[in-house]
Amino acid sequence: MTTTFKPIEKEAIADLIFPVTDVLTDKHEILQRKQDLERAMVIGNTEHVKIEIFFEDDKEQYVTNTTVWAVTPEHIVLKKGVTIPIKRIYRII
């Protein structure tokens, strides 16, 4: 079974509702996600490189292609102050 992530523009993310539970359960995957997000922030701020973010709200799984401007303990911050809870992110590429 293949999981399909629906493309979404970053501006539409602000309208989504995010549960508080983590989409990942494996401790190594959670640590890897945090490291990947920190790296994405660095290249986003220095080289303005866009990445694909695979995440889930309360209804669907999405993918967006954007720059990560900041990583807080609980969220990533995209352009125009749009945020995604870290716990709702599967992976980034």
PDB file of C-alpha atoms in Angstrom:
ATOM      1  CA  MET A   1       0.000   0.000   0.000  1.00  0.00           C
ATOM      2  CA  THR A   2       1.386   3.369  -1.014  1.00  0.00           C
ATOM      3  CA  THR A   3       0.673   6.512   0.927  1.00  0.00           C
ATOM      4  CA  THR A   4      -0.245   9.473  -1.246  1.00  0.00           C
ATOM      5  CA  PHE A   5       0.480  12.956   0.033  1.00  0.00           C
ATOM      6  CA  LYS A   6      -1.717  15.703  -1.401  1.00  0.00           C
ATOM      7  CA  PRO A   7       0.158  18.821  -2.612  1.00  0.00           C
ATOM      8  CA  ILE A   8      -0.733  21.996  -0.710  1.00  0.00           C
ATOM      9  CA  GLU A   9       0.437  25.597  -1.045  1.00  0.00           C
ATOM     10  CA  LYS A  10       2.073  26.978   2.085  1.00  0.00           C
ATOM     11  CA  GLU A  11      -0.520  29.762   2.339  1.00  0.00           C
ATOM     12  CA  ALA A  12      -3.287  27.173   2.810  1.00  0.00           C
ATOM     13  CA  ILE A  13      -1.491  25.487   5.723  1.00  0.00           C
ATOM     14  CA  ALA A  14      -2.649  28.221   8.113  1.00  0.00           C
ATOM     15  CA  ASP A  15      -6.232  26.982   7.697  1.00  0.00           C
ATOM     16  CA  LEU A  16      -5.452  23.397   8.744  1.00  0.00           C
ATOM     17  CA  ILE A  17      -6.184  21.879  12.155  1.00  0.00           C
ATOM     18  CA  PHE A  18      -3.375  19.871  13.745  1.00  0.00           C
ATOM     19  CA  PRO A  19      -3.833  17.258  16.494  1.00  0.00           C
ATOM     20  CA  VAL A  20      -1.225  17.220  19.284  1.00  0.00           C
ATOM     21  CA  THR A  21      -0.165  13.593  18.790  1.00  0.00           C
ATOM     22  CA  ASP A  22       3.056  12.693  17.008  1.00  0.00           C
ATOM     23  CA  VAL A  23       2.811  10.990  13.606  1.00  0.00           C
ATOM     24  CA  LEU A  24       6.083   9.179  14.378  1.00  0.00           C
ATOM     25  CA  THR A  25       6.531   6.596  17.127  1.00  0.00           C
ATOM     26  CA  ASP A  26      10.121   5.435  16.607  1.00  0.00           C
ATOM     27  CA  LYS A  27      12.610   7.398  18.747  1.00  0.00           C
ATOM     28  CA  HIS A  28      15.304   7.241  16.055  1.00  0.00           C
ATOM     29  CA  GLU A  29      12.934   8.602  13.398  1.00  0.00           C
ATOM     30  CA  ILE A  30      11.904  11.423  15.757  1.00  0.00           C
ATOM     31  CA  LEU A  31      15.560  12.340  16.370  1.00  0.00           C
ATOM     32  CA  GLN A  32      16.327  12.155  12.639  1.00  0.00           C
ATOM     33  CA  ARG A  33      13.356  14.419  11.874  1.00  0.00           C
ATOM     34  CA  LYS A  34      14.636  17.051  14.318  1.00  0.00           C
ATOM     35  CA  GLN A  35      18.144  16.932  12.816  1.00  0.00           C
ATOM     36  CA  ASP A  36      16.763  17.149   9.275  1.00  0.00           C
ATOM     37  CA  LEU A  37      14.629  20.158  10.204  1.00  0.00           C
ATOM     38  CA  GLU A  38      17.585  21.969  11.784  1.00  0.00           C
ATOM     39  CA  ARG A  39      19.646  21.334   8.636  1.00  0.00           C
ATOM     40  CA  ALA A  40      16.756  22.518   6.426  1.00  0.00           C
ATOM     41  CA  MET A  41      16.575  25.749   8.424  1.00  0.00           C
ATOM     42  CA  VAL A  42      20.277  26.416   7.959  1.00  0.00           C
ATOM     43  CA  ILE A  43      20.221  25.870   4.198  1.00  0.00           C
ATOM     44  CA  GLY A  44      16.935  27.756   3.944  1.00  0.00           C
ATOM     45  CA  ASN A  45      18.431  30.815   5.600  1.00  0.00           C
ATOM     46  CA  THR A  46      21.841  30.720   3.926  1.00  0.00           C
ATOM     47  CA  GLU A  47      21.081  29.369   0.460  1.00  0.00           C
ATOM     48  CA  HIS A  48      17.284  29.886   0.240  1.00  0.00           C
ATOM     49  CA  VAL A  49      16.812  26.236  -0.747  1.00  0.00           C
ATOM     50  CA  LYS A  50      13.263  24.873  -0.798  1.00  0.00           C
ATOM     51  CA  ILE A  51      12.511  21.423   0.587  1.00  0.00           C
ATOM     52  CA  GLU A  52       9.538  19.078   0.499  1.00  0.00           C
ATOM     53  CA  ILE A  53       7.764  18.682   3.845  1.00  0.00           C
ATOM     54  CA  PHE A  54       5.518  15.640   4.295  1.00  0.00           C
ATOM     55  CA  PHE A  55       2.991  16.154   7.086  1.00  0.00           C
ATOM     56  CA  GLU A  56      -0.521  15.376   8.313  1.00  0.00           C
ATOM     57  CA  ASP A  57      -3.357  17.454   9.748  1.00  0.00           C
ATOM     58  CA  ASP A  58      -6.508  16.043  11.370  1.00  0.00           C
ATOM     59  CA  LYS A  59      -7.850  14.686   8.057  1.00  0.00           C
ATOM     60  CA  GLU A  60      -5.241  14.257   5.320  1.00  0.00           C
ATOM     61  CA  GLN A  61      -1.580  13.849   4.501  1.00  0.00           C
ATOM     62  CA  TYR A  62       0.055  16.704   2.608  1.00  0.00           C
ATOM     63  CA  VAL A  63       3.297  17.718   0.968  1.00  0.00           C
ATOM     64  CA  THR A  64       4.498  21.273   0.434  1.00  0.00           C
ATOM     65  CA  ASN A  65       7.629  22.651  -1.206  1.00  0.00           C
ATOM     66  CA  THR A  66       8.966  25.654   0.677  1.00  0.00           C
ATOM     67  CA  THR A  67      11.806  27.156   2.706  1.00  0.00           C
ATOM     68  CA  VAL A  68      12.106  26.538   6.454  1.00  0.00           C
ATOM     69  CA  TRP A  69      12.927  29.875   8.081  1.00  0.00           C
ATOM     70  CA  ALA A  70      12.978  28.801  11.737  1.00  0.00           C
ATOM     71  CA  VAL A  71      12.675  25.765  13.985  1.00  0.00           C
ATOM     72  CA  THR A  72      11.255  26.200  17.494  1.00  0.00           C
ATOM     73  CA  PRO A  73      10.906  23.429  20.087  1.00  0.00           C
ATOM     74  CA  GLU A  74       7.376  22.701  18.825  1.00  0.00           C
ATOM     75  CA  HIS A  75       6.963  24.172  15.304  1.00  0.00           C
ATOM     76  CA  ILE A  76       8.702  24.983  12.074  1.00  0.00           C
ATOM     77  CA  VAL A  77       8.177  28.476  10.700  1.00  0.00           C
ATOM     78  CA  LEU A  78       7.732  29.044   6.989  1.00  0.00           C
ATOM     79  CA  LYS A  79       7.492  32.274   4.997  1.00  0.00           C
ATOM     80  CA  LYS A  80       4.815  34.751   6.134  1.00  0.00           C
ATOM     81  CA  GLY A  81       4.741  33.209   9.627  1.00  0.00           C
ATOM     82  CA  VAL A  82       2.997  29.989   8.582  1.00  0.00           C
ATOM     83  CA  THR A  83       3.788  27.199  11.057  1.00  0.00           C
ATOM     84  CA  ILE A  84       3.562  23.416  11.134  1.00  0.00           C
ATOM     85  CA  PRO A  85       3.823  21.460  14.400  1.00  0.00           C
ATOM     86  CA  ILE A  86       6.964  19.317  14.340  1.00  0.00           C
ATOM     87  CA  LYS A  87       5.025  16.350  15.726  1.00  0.00           C
ATOM     88  CA  ARG A  88       2.857  16.332  12.573  1.00  0.00           C
ATOM     89  CA  ILE A  89       5.803  16.066  10.156  1.00  0.00           C
ATOM     90  CA  TYR A  90       6.739  12.649   8.745  1.00  0.00           C
ATOM     91  CA  ARG A  91       9.854  13.631   6.873  1.00  0.00           C
ATOM     92  CA  ILE A  92      11.509  16.261   4.723  1.00  0.00           C
ATOM     93  CA  ILE A  93      13.459  15.926   1.481  1.00  0.00           C
TER      94      ILE A  93
END
